[in-house]
Structures are given as structure tokens and as C-alpha cells.
Amino acid sequence: MLEIGIVGGSGYGAIELIRLLKQHKEVNIKYVFSHSKSGEDIKETFPHLQDNINVPFSSLDVDKVDCDLIFFATPSNVSKHFIPKLIERGIKVIDLSGDFRLKDPALYEKYYGEKPAEQSILDKANYSLAEWSDINNDSTKIIANPGCFPTATLLSLHPLLKNNLINKESIIIDAKTGISGAGRSLSQNVHYGEANENFSAYKLGTHKHTPEIEQYLSKLSGSDIKVMFTPHLVPMTRGILATIYVDLNEQISEEALHKMYIKTYQNKPFVRIRKIGEFPKTKEVLGSNFCDIGIYVDEERNKAVIVTVIDNLVKGASGQAIQNMNILYGFNEDEGLNLLPVYP
Amino acid sequence: MLEIGIVGGSGYGAIELIRLLKQHKEVNIKYVFSHSKSGEDIKETFPHLQDNINVPFSSLDVDKVDCDLIFFATPSNVSKHFIPKLIERGIKVIDLSGDFRLKDPALYEKYYGEKPAEQSILDKANYSLAEWSDINNDSTKIIANPGCFPTATLLSLHPLLKNNLINKESIIIDAKTGISGAGRSLSQNVHYGEANENFSAYKLGTHKHTPEIEQYLSKLSGSDIKVMFTPHLVPMTRGILATIYVDLNEQISEEALHKMYIKTYQNKPFVRIRKIGEFPKTKEVLGSNFCDIGIYVDEERNKAVIVTVIDNLVKGASGQAIQNMNILYGFNEDEGLNLLPVYP
Amino acid sequence: MLEIGIVGGSGYGAIELIRLLKQHKEVNIKYVFSHSKSGEDIKETFPHLQDNINVPFSSLDVDKVDCDLIFFATPSNVSKHFIPKLIERGIKVIDLSGDFRLKDPALYEKYYGEKPAEQSILDKANYSLAEWSDINNDSTKIIANPGCFPTATLLSLHPLLKNNLINKESIIIDAKTGISGAGRSLSQNVHYGEANENFSAYKLGTHKHTPEIEQYLSKLSGSDIKVMFTPHLVPMTRGILATIYVDLNEQISEEALHKMYIKTYQNKPFVRIRKIGEFPKTKEVLGSNFCDIGIYVDEERNKAVIVTVIDNLVKGASGQAIQNMNILYGFNEDEGLNLLPVYP
Amino acid sequence: MLEIGIVGGSGYGAIELIRLLKQHKEVNIKYVFSHSKSGEDIKETFPHLQDNINVPFSSLDVDKVDCDLIFFATPSNVSKHFIPKLIERGIKVIDLSGDFRLKDPALYEKYYGEKPAEQSILDKANYSLAEWSDINNDSTKIIANPGCFPTATLLSLHPLLKNNLINKESIIIDAKTGISGAGRSLSQNVHYGEANENFSAYKLGTHKHTPEIEQYLSKLSGSDIKVMFTPHLVPMTRGILATIYVDLNEQISEEALHKMYIKTYQNKPFVRIRKIGEFPKTKEVLGSNFCDIGIYVDEERNKAVIVTVIDNLVKGASGQAIQNMNILYGFNEDEGLNLLPVYP
């Protein structure tokens, strides 16, 4: 059994890790860390768990903690303080926060408001979009788990850029997320009275997932890519839908593009390409690790629209983190993750 | 034109007063007070108003404020500090908070956690359930506007107790409120992720509306009445539905009881008794000052169920406050309040 | 492997059986029956399943079907036509519909609008509230799976009546359900525009779960019990919360009553008694087979309130059906059901 | 008093006309027509109205109806059968349906599935986006009231195209609507269980508002314009938000573009341009006739994003219809429409 710890225990990411890891045959949850709640019973904060989890919250002591792997499900600017010591001690880390996603310290500082970890540590982190990952147990010490919007976006765009099919100036990502994407902490934006029966755009041009998307796409395509990325808030708890607009480089039929997506993802158990004319809805992946993709081509104008959904807390966070763990340790890729969507 | 001020300007009660008073022909909003936001433009906090309100937030100075009437839409334990001076200066007050509702200082202290205003001031306050009010412009200086749950409950029970039809030991009030009832301030309970797709009971036996209900019913019936009151939180923004169970003293047919309700409320424009077999839904009064009541009698067992709905922010707060103002000043009772429900 | 079939394949009950049975190690889904959709791929109706279920919809032919057990997740007045033949052929049945719950044909006719199955067949059915079931593989052929409201209600009241603690005339059940309780078929009541931001009571005195509750309680207590049962519709998809009011026969402290509940359910893995002062919320069991119970005693007035939640589609339907199957065949009681709630 | 009739009385458009016209000083509702419910009391269908509307449903007889103006709030392919006779009899018409919006019969047939009215009648219809309308009481007989998506879109794009600021090939409209946009009739899409906690794209490339948008923009710009229009369904009852992406023809600063919008709409009481950096939310116009617009410019890449919200049932349907009536008859433009948004 792999012994693991979870940091950020009072947030949604940790709770979802617990739910999913409970189904995992190869893993034992040894620690759930929460600085602010150390010593408390987890069920005081999360009554839905009652006695189904048998460790209390504790405080992370990087010098003493004794396990194989630690998940960080923390806000930005936290994990960078703990991870250097942990990997020095031989403990692997999967970081669900943004601390190790950007390779360029200046970009990190611009979008996250603080300096990142030292470059030598940053360089050790693998940004692991699970379907296109190159992590391996020998050399990988830190996995930077992708953000929720980037996950939906990059799985959508990967085939197009890999095959050089689109005008790289033309990418527009109109993304919509359920409100759990904002985390469990309090703000006027997530007050039910303000969020319910309301729909809004936010952070136009300033969202920190923009450089993360651009970094991946630029590396993949070998050229500097800028995107227009507009996130929106949907009055629902879970789910992301990204509507992605691109200009095609040349005439491609809807059928041909659809076939290319099918082929690209044929061996990826969590990516499901919908049939032509069908577009996925967020609820159709709720609670699961699936990423469903629908494809539309305006053949007259050589434009394509990719419509992609994930559960932001699963494939967009904790589920993908476990998938990355499975890949890292050679477990079945879907171990702990073969749950069907909760519908309705 | 009546010159009025509103205290508690950054809360939902104040915002609803502004919306409704905007339709009122006899009133001018001279002040919107908010201590924390004094000097700020209201639209910074409430963008939905934009330039449709032309006063900024200001600070209430009880010695200088110059108007006819002030509404307090403040949390508990605020208005009691300002009102004595205001009425001394001849300014009338309608208090939407709980500060002047309870006549017994010990009860106030038990449920509100602080001492109330001085007894001499408490005694000056009229608790005014608008349909059964005895306020008048000559003598009334302070109106204690009823709480949201008490409004729905007391309008339901008034005819039964007035006519001595029920076992006074038997009253059970199972009440459900939308989440705006908790106000605009932040807490984990009103976080969208926690409140959405969730339904819960809260404060069993300890809600501060319990003594308010009991005080009114006891006075009405001339005997000491205790009720079982259980509030619940519904994943919606607005609306209260109270399901009230009583044992009837003697055999009364559903038809007879229904007629009695019709007769009791025949001249009350905001109380609408539904036909037999029809029960009101919260959305059917949303945004309006109506209180709709449905009646069920289990004739075999001599038990009755009253199902009553209001919009908690209108009839349960700001709308009833304006209705009380209309009565106080002799305006048409429905001036500013003749809005139909927003449906759907 | 147990070979099973599911009837009513285009409804929510069947979909939830598929989701849960997918986690079950001892079961193979051989058939999903849907008369109206026979021959169609299931993913045409339920895109969330995509290729994760590998049987198409088919038509049930009672003379040819070849499996061990069939679940009926059908509307009322359907299963009674198929079950007699099936059990004759040695196929066991778990019926999630109401067809075999009531032992009194007159009651069935009154509440379900048609004649029930023949008395000889009715008599073969075990009404199996899983925690208090007496089914066994030798003699049980038909399991009548309890309704959603009765499940929450009976698990709440069982300890009180079993121990003769309450006034049997006093039971009031104020129950609230999410909208999936109305099933997947269309009606104005489940139109989003009508149901959203709305809360309502319905079917006062006429809901078909009333006689089901009364039948169980009467049998348990050995006397004729009538209840006041008021269902309400909550603007959420899943979840039931029942608030149950009873008069206690004698003075019992909250602590004593709480201990009694703890003891009663100590070996029942799906019933979780909350600590004193804590009341469960529907979301805290969402997607799981748990039934969580909170207890309040008004010690002055000898009244108790029981607050109980379940997921109506799991413990209130498909989950309990699988739990019954597990008991029937001697599998682990929680096989396929050890999922934690989906939170948030 | 203007005597008016409303056709389509059992739908949401009609209900909203009633709510708003109730506030209108110059209008009397003489008829509410509903073929299917003729003779029935309106409150049987819409209990929220109770006795606040005093005409029953009746059947429209085009030869006998006697009033000044009729609103059609009907599905497509209805009004075209009644309007020719009505205007012949001198009754003016405001049509909220799509029957008279498209000037090209072939386009109508492609998108609406039937032949439109005769060309001579089509030619008589004024498509009246209220802010940019040229209707007048002397010559206008039929007003084609714009669709909900076109209203939000065209008010957003009008200033850009009028001033020739954008690349006409580049327009992408990513639009999101609450579920009332689908009307009151039943379909699986509007079932609460399917729509709640769900977000989806639909009708990519095939929505009938596409040609309506293109017709207006083409006429305005004097050239053939095609747009990419993707509608989405949001789990909320009311509201539209359109996120519109355009490539600017030349470098324009955010400040300059913002000033241009301010100036363009300075005398239009219902269009509110937000300050730079602020983007409107759908709830901030709920229940009102406002259209709020936010502007973002990516100055490096010469791209702009316009974020626009309306209440689809008010400014997107019934409110704009009344605004058109006010313009037509020379009433104050905001008569009956000066309601503030219902917030929260």
C-alpha cells in the first residue's frame, strides 16, 4: 500500500481526494493536514464523512512526516514553502495548486503576486496533463497538476496544434465554471444570494490560467501563442464547459476533424469524443474523471468550435491528480477513478 | 413628499426598500446610511442600481439628520443605540431589526445576547403586523416591523386563535426560508457550494423568532402559548413557506374553516386565501407584498394544516415596512407595493 | 456472478442502479429493458454513459428472459403484470415501484387508481426496509423495495415505536424532496421555470406513501396508526429531509433518546446518528446510501423532533434495492454501496 | 386609455406583459387570448395572479376583436395567420414571435420550417430594436419585436459597425441564456432534473436567431455579414449574457472605445454602459428593462470583448415590446418600465 498525505484538508480539493482515494485499492490515507484545524476530528468540518475517515486533521511537519507521496490541495503560494524539503527527504509530491505550473518566474510573479520557488526546484516539476504526460517513477519528484480551465482547454486544443491545423492567432476560449472553482473560502462572489440565478464574466485578460494555457500551447507548437481567455461563473456547484473557437488553416470537413479526434484519444480511457452533432453537457461528467469533447466545423468559413466538459473538482483537480499518481506508480490508470457520472 | 432615510444601506433590506420606494409617489429617499461605506457611491456596492439612485452612502448623525422617517434595516443590537435620540428629535422610526420586537428584556437578552433598549423606550414601540396593526400617526413613534417567519406564521394563526378554534398546546410551525433570510454578510452556511443542492433544518428550539411568535399569540389569546418552531434553509434566494399544524378544538369542516379565512381577510389587499385544495408556492409571491394562504383539514382527526407563503424580503421585511408607513401616514395601503409577482 | 436485468431503463431509478452496480463485484448487468426504446443504444438516451455500458435497450419477454434477478424501476401499475410469470420461472424480483408494497388491495386501489396483483402474489412479497428486513434467499421471491419518503420516515420512527416511547396519535411527518423524486417524465411541475427558485407543499392528505408508512408502523406497534404526512418539493435535484414531530409518552432526556438511537443502529453501516445538537443536511448524503439522523428533545414539553436525510435515488430507491440484494444473496451489505457522499 | 389584447396567454411572454402593463398608466388590458384555455379563469393557470387580473382567457376572433393594439406572444408560425386581417381592420400589432423578423422568405423557411406570411405583409413589418427604431404611429402597423439573443447582440455591436471599427469576418457571439428562454412548454431539456446543475451548448450553427442577427448587421454595415453564434443554456430561470469577440480594424484604446459607447447610448435610458474594468452580471438587470454593457480591449492584439446582459423576458421580449409601444404612441419611453432590478 502506498502511504499518502493530503495537505489543505479543509478545502474542496482535499475532500474530493478523500472521496476518490476511498475507492483506490493501492493507497492508504495516512495524513490529512490542516494547519488551522490540527487536532480536530475531520467530521466536525465535513459532517458528510462521519466515521468513514479515521484520521484526524494534523499539522504538516516536513521534517517528520513519514509517507510516500503528498498531495497539496492548497491555495497558491503555500506548497512552494514545503515541497523543497519534502523532495529532499525522498517524498514525492503532486501539487494541485499553481505554484509549480509556470516555468517563467516573472510570469508567476505577475499572476500570483509573489515570487515562486527557486528556479532549481521549479525545474524539477513536471507539468502533467495526464493524457499527454511524460512522468516516470524514476525521475519525477514533483508533479504540477494542471488547473481546471487549462485541463479542459488543453485536451481540446492538443490535437489541433499537434497537427498544425489552426491559425495560432485565432484561439478564443470562452470558459464557464461552476462556483466550487472558487474554492471553499468566503467572498461576496460565492454568497448564495449573489451567485444564484446569476451568470457573469470575470477577470477578462487577467486570469492566472491564461499563462498556463499559453505556456503549454507554445511548447507544443514550437511558437509563441497568445490566447483570448474569458472565464465565466455559472450558478451551479460543479462543472466546466469550454467553448473554443479557432480558424482552421485549410479546409477540413467536420467528419475528418471528428475522425482525427477519435483517433487521437482512442487509447485514453477518460476522454470521450461525442458523435458529430452532439455536444456534451457538464452534468454528463459530474462526479467522474471524464473529459467529453464535441466538435463543430463551419465548413464554409473554415472555422471550428470545440465544446468540452469536465468536472472541475475531478478531472480538473483531484481526479487528474490521482490519475497522475496512477501513471507515476504504474497502477491501472483508472484505479479509484472508474466511477460513472452521477446523473441526474 | 415624505423625506426618509434608510440605515443599513449595504444590506438586502435596504436594497429592497430602495427598489420599492422608487415606485412610491409620496416619498423621497433623502439618505442611505452605511457606516462602513460612507462617502462611497451606492453603485460601487450595488451595480444593479447604476445611476438610478442619486444619493451616496453617508453616515448617520442622530443630532443632525433632517427627515421625517427613518427605516432601520440593520442587524440586531444596532438600532437600539440610535432610536432614542431620533424619536426625541421628532423623527419617526420603522425598525426592521429585532431590537424593539420583544417586550420582555430577559427574553431579548436570552435570544439576542445583549441587553435591549431601556424599558421606557421599548414600551414606546408598536409591534405592527400590518394587517392587524393599531398604529396611528398621533402617538406611534417607533414601529417594530415583524420578523419574516413571524409574519407568515402570525397571519396564518391569527384567525384560529382569535376565534379560539385550536388546542393551544398543539401548534407546530415547520418553516422554510430562502437563503437571503440570512442576510448579505458572509458565512459558510451561505457559501454557494454549501447551500446549493442542499436542504437543512437549523436552530431547533433556539431561533429568536420563537419568542416573537409566542409573545404575539399569547397576547392575542390571553394565555401563555408555546410553539414548536423549526426553521429550514431552502436552496433558493427568496421566499418563505410555513407549514403549520394544529389540533382543532372541535369538528370543523374544511369548507367552514376556509370561509372563515376568506371572511377574516376580505378587506386585506395583500392576503390572498387560495381555493380549497390549492396550496401556494413561494414563487407565486416572489417580489411582491402578498401573503398567500392555503388550508387543509383532516376532518376525521380534527387536525388542520395551514400552508402560507411570503417573499421574505418583501412582506417579510421591506414591503411590510412600507405598508406600515402607508398606514401610519394615511397613504393608500398598497402605494409603492402594487407590484405583481415576478413569474417565472 | 449474479446475472441481473433492469426494467424501466429510461428512468432515473434504472440509471442509478447502473451507476451503483458498476461498482459491484458480484453482479453482471445482462439486460436493460425499455419497451419504448428497445433496440436503441443506451447512450442515445443517457449520453453520460457513452461506451461505459455495453448492452443496448431491449424488450422484456417474461417467457424467455434468462437471468437470476430482475429489478423493476418502473412507474406504478407495471411490474404487477410481469412479476407473477417471472417468479413462476424462478427469477427473483426486487420491485422499486409501489405495486407490491401495500397488503390491502382496497388501499392500493384507492391510492394507485387500479387493482393490484392477485392477493396470492401480493402475499409473496416481502416489504424490505433493509435495516429491519427478514428476507432470505430460500423463501423470498419478491422484494417490495420501500418508497423514498417511507424509507426516511420509518428508519426515524422505528426505534420510537419499537420501544413504545410515543403517543401514536401524535405523529407528524413534514417531508421535503428534491425534484428527481417526481421521476424523469415531463409535467409542468418539473419544468425548470416552475420548479426553480420555488418551494411548495403538495398532495396534502392524498400522497400514496401515507398508507405505506401507516402499514409498517401499525404492524410494528401492533395497533392502528394514522399519521399526518405532508410532502414538499425543494428546488434541488436529489435529497429528502424529513422533519418528524412526536409527543413522548413520558419524560426522556435528549441524551437518553440519543443513546437509544445510537444503540439501535450501532451495527447498521448505513445509518449514522449525528451527535446531539447537530442535524444532517441533504447534501451530506448525496450520491451515497447513508441515512443520517439528528435528534432534538424539548424536555419541558416532552416533544421530540427527528430530522433525517437520505438521497432519494440511492437509499430511497436504487441503493436500498442493491442493499436488499446483498442481504438476499449474502454478499457484504455494503458491496457496491461503499461510496462516500459527493460533496460539495 | 389604449385598449390592448395579448395573444399567447398561457406562455411566459404574456405573463410578463401582464406584470409590466399593470404598472402602465395609459393602457388597459382588455383581452388575454388563449385558444386552448378559452373561458378559463387566468388564475387557474397562473395562481400568482389570483384576482389581480380581471379578464378571463378568451379566443381570438380576428373579425370581432375590438381594441387598439394586440401583442402576439406566441410560438413561431402562429401570428402570421392572424395579423393580415387585424391590420386590415386597423388594429396595430406588436409581434414578439419570429414570424415577421426575417425579410427573406427563403431564410424564414430554412430556419422556421414553414413558409412565412406573404411578402406584401412581411414588407409592412418594422423590425424595431427599440433604441434604434424608426417606427412611427402614422405608418407603422406591424412591429417585429427582436428576439432575445439578437437584442443583446445588436445593442452590443451597433456602435462598432455603425462606426466601421471592426473586421466584419471576425464576429463571434458566445451567448448564454436562462431556461425560460425555451418557453413554458415541456421538453426533456427543461426538465429540472436535466437542466439543474447543468450547462450546455446547443444548436451550433443552426439557431434561428443567427439570420436575424446577420440581417440587421448586414443592413447596418451595408455588406453581407456572417457571424459565429453559439447559444448555451444556463441553470437559472432568467437572464442572457452575451460575450462578443471582435477584431478591431485599427488600434483603439479601451478608454476611447468606452467613451464611444457612453456617447452612443447617452440618451437611451435603458442602456447602461459600465465603467472600465466592470462587467455586468445577469442578476443586475433581473426583472428590469435594462441592457448593461461592459467593454474590454486587448490593446496589444487589437481585439475587443463586449459583455452584455439583459433579462430575456423583459428587454429580450415583453419589456422591449412595451418600450416599442411607448415609442409608437408617444408615451414616455419608460412608462410601465421604470422598475429597478430585483436584487438579490
PDB file of N, CA and C in Angstrom, chain B residues 257-283:
ATOM      1  N   LEU B 257     -63.895  26.236   7.673  1.00  0.00           N
ATOM      2  CA  LEU B 257     -62.657  26.919   8.052  1.00  0.00           C
ATOM      3  C   LEU B 257     -62.190  27.841   6.918  1.00  0.00           C
ATOM      4  N   HIS B 258     -62.316  27.340   5.717  1.00  0.00           N
ATOM      5  CA  HIS B 258     -61.941  28.131   4.549  1.00  0.00           C
ATOM      6  C   HIS B 258     -62.748  29.424   4.478  1.00  0.00           C
ATOM      7  N   LYS B 259     -64.040  29.314   4.690  1.00  0.00           N
ATOM      8  CA  LYS B 259     -64.905  30.502   4.678  1.00  0.00           C
ATOM      9  C   LYS B 259     -64.490  31.506   5.734  1.00  0.00           C
ATOM     10  N   MET B 260     -64.144  30.986   6.888  1.00  0.00           N
ATOM     11  CA  MET B 260     -63.731  31.866   7.974  1.00  0.00           C
ATOM     12  C   MET B 260     -62.485  32.656   7.580  1.00  0.00           C
ATOM     13  N   TYR B 261     -61.520  31.992   6.953  1.00  0.00           N
ATOM     14  CA  TYR B 261     -60.313  32.704   6.492  1.00  0.00           C
ATOM     15  C   TYR B 261     -60.660  33.759   5.434  1.00  0.00           C
ATOM     16  N   ILE B 262     -61.487  33.360   4.491  1.00  0.00           N
ATOM     17  CA  ILE B 262     -61.904  34.313   3.436  1.00  0.00           C
ATOM     18  C   ILE B 262     -62.493  35.569   4.085  1.00  0.00           C
ATOM     19  N   LYS B 263     -63.394  35.333   5.027  1.00  0.00           N
ATOM     20  CA  LYS B 263     -64.075  36.458   5.664  1.00  0.00           C
ATOM     21  C   LYS B 263     -63.084  37.316   6.456  1.00  0.00           C
ATOM     22  N   THR B 264     -62.226  36.659   7.191  1.00  0.00           N
ATOM     23  CA  THR B 264     -61.269  37.389   8.024  1.00  0.00           C
ATOM     24  C   THR B 264     -60.406  38.340   7.194  1.00  0.00           C
ATOM     25  N   TYR B 265     -60.022  37.876   6.029  1.00  0.00           N
ATOM     26  CA  TYR B 265     -59.074  38.677   5.239  1.00  0.00           C
ATOM     27  C   TYR B 265     -59.715  39.370   4.038  1.00  0.00           C
ATOM     28  N   GLN B 266     -61.044  39.492   4.045  1.00  0.00           N
ATOM     29  CA  GLN B 266     -61.690  40.012   2.831  1.00  0.00           C
ATOM     30  C   GLN B 266     -61.289  41.449   2.500  1.00  0.00           C
ATOM     31  N   ASN B 267     -60.954  42.230   3.493  1.00  0.00           N
ATOM     32  CA  ASN B 267     -60.578  43.621   3.193  1.00  0.00           C
ATOM     33  C   ASN B 267     -59.083  43.880   3.274  1.00  0.00           C
ATOM     34  N   LYS B 268     -58.322  42.842   3.269  1.00  0.00           N
ATOM     35  CA  LYS B 268     -56.873  42.986   3.372  1.00  0.00           C
ATOM     36  C   LYS B 268     -56.274  42.710   1.993  1.00  0.00           C
ATOM     37  N   PRO B 269     -55.811  43.727   1.311  1.00  0.00           N
ATOM     38  CA  PRO B 269     -55.445  43.536  -0.097  1.00  0.00           C
ATOM     39  C   PRO B 269     -54.254  42.617  -0.327  1.00  0.00           C
ATOM     40  N   PHE B 270     -53.427  42.422   0.687  1.00  0.00           N
ATOM     41  CA  PHE B 270     -52.215  41.629   0.450  1.00  0.00           C
ATOM     42  C   PHE B 270     -52.325  40.172   0.891  1.00  0.00           C
ATOM     43  N   VAL B 271     -53.423  39.824   1.533  1.00  0.00           N
ATOM     44  CA  VAL B 271     -53.585  38.428   1.948  1.00  0.00           C
ATOM     45  C   VAL B 271     -54.572  37.749   1.003  1.00  0.00           C
ATOM     46  N   ARG B 272     -54.103  36.710   0.366  1.00  0.00           N
ATOM     47  CA  ARG B 272     -54.923  36.028  -0.638  1.00  0.00           C
ATOM     48  C   ARG B 272     -55.153  34.580  -0.194  1.00  0.00           C
ATOM     49  N   ILE B 273     -56.405  34.266   0.099  1.00  0.00           N
ATOM     50  CA  ILE B 273     -56.728  32.901   0.533  1.00  0.00           C
ATOM     51  C   ILE B 273     -56.963  32.057  -0.717  1.00  0.00           C
ATOM     52  N   ARG B 274     -56.229  30.956  -0.832  1.00  0.00           N
ATOM     53  CA  ARG B 274     -56.376  30.092  -2.001  1.00  0.00           C
ATOM     54  C   ARG B 274     -57.646  29.252  -1.903  1.00  0.00           C
ATOM     55  N   LYS B 275     -58.144  28.821  -3.028  1.00  0.00           N
ATOM     56  CA  LYS B 275     -59.329  27.961  -3.012  1.00  0.00           C
ATOM     57  C   LYS B 275     -58.991  26.618  -2.350  1.00  0.00           C
ATOM     58  N   ILE B 276     -60.011  25.922  -1.924  1.00  0.00           N
ATOM     59  CA  ILE B 276     -59.809  24.635  -1.246  1.00  0.00           C
ATOM     60  C   ILE B 276     -59.051  23.672  -2.159  1.00  0.00           C
ATOM     61  N   GLY B 277     -58.081  22.999  -1.607  1.00  0.00           N
ATOM     62  CA  GLY B 277     -57.315  22.019  -2.381  1.00  0.00           C
ATOM     63  C   GLY B 277     -56.114  22.618  -3.103  1.00  0.00           C
ATOM     64  N   GLU B 278     -55.998  23.928  -3.061  1.00  0.00           N
ATOM     65  CA  GLU B 278     -54.852  24.576  -3.716  1.00  0.00           C
ATOM     66  C   GLU B 278     -53.939  25.166  -2.647  1.00  0.00           C
ATOM     67  N   PHE B 279     -52.637  24.943  -2.813  1.00  0.00           N
ATOM     68  CA  PHE B 279     -51.675  25.425  -1.831  1.00  0.00           C
ATOM     69  C   PHE B 279     -50.654  26.322  -2.523  1.00  0.00           C
ATOM     70  N   PRO B 280     -50.346  27.442  -1.917  1.00  0.00           N
ATOM     71  CA  PRO B 280     -49.490  28.417  -2.597  1.00  0.00           C
ATOM     72  C   PRO B 280     -48.039  27.962  -2.633  1.00  0.00           C
ATOM     73  N   LYS B 281     -47.312  28.413  -3.646  1.00  0.00           N
ATOM     74  CA  LYS B 281     -45.888  28.146  -3.799  1.00  0.00           C
ATOM     75  C   LYS B 281     -45.137  29.462  -3.623  1.00  0.00           C
ATOM     76  N   THR B 282     -43.920  29.370  -3.136  1.00  0.00           N
ATOM     77  CA  THR B 282     -43.209  30.615  -2.816  1.00  0.00           C
ATOM     78  C   THR B 282     -43.044  31.523  -4.028  1.00  0.00           C
ATOM     79  N   LYS B 283     -42.853  30.918  -5.193  1.00  0.00           N
ATOM     80  CA  LYS B 283     -42.593  31.747  -6.374  1.00  0.00           C
ATOM     81  C   LYS B 283     -43.818  32.557  -6.771  1.00  0.00           C
TER      82      LYS B 283
END
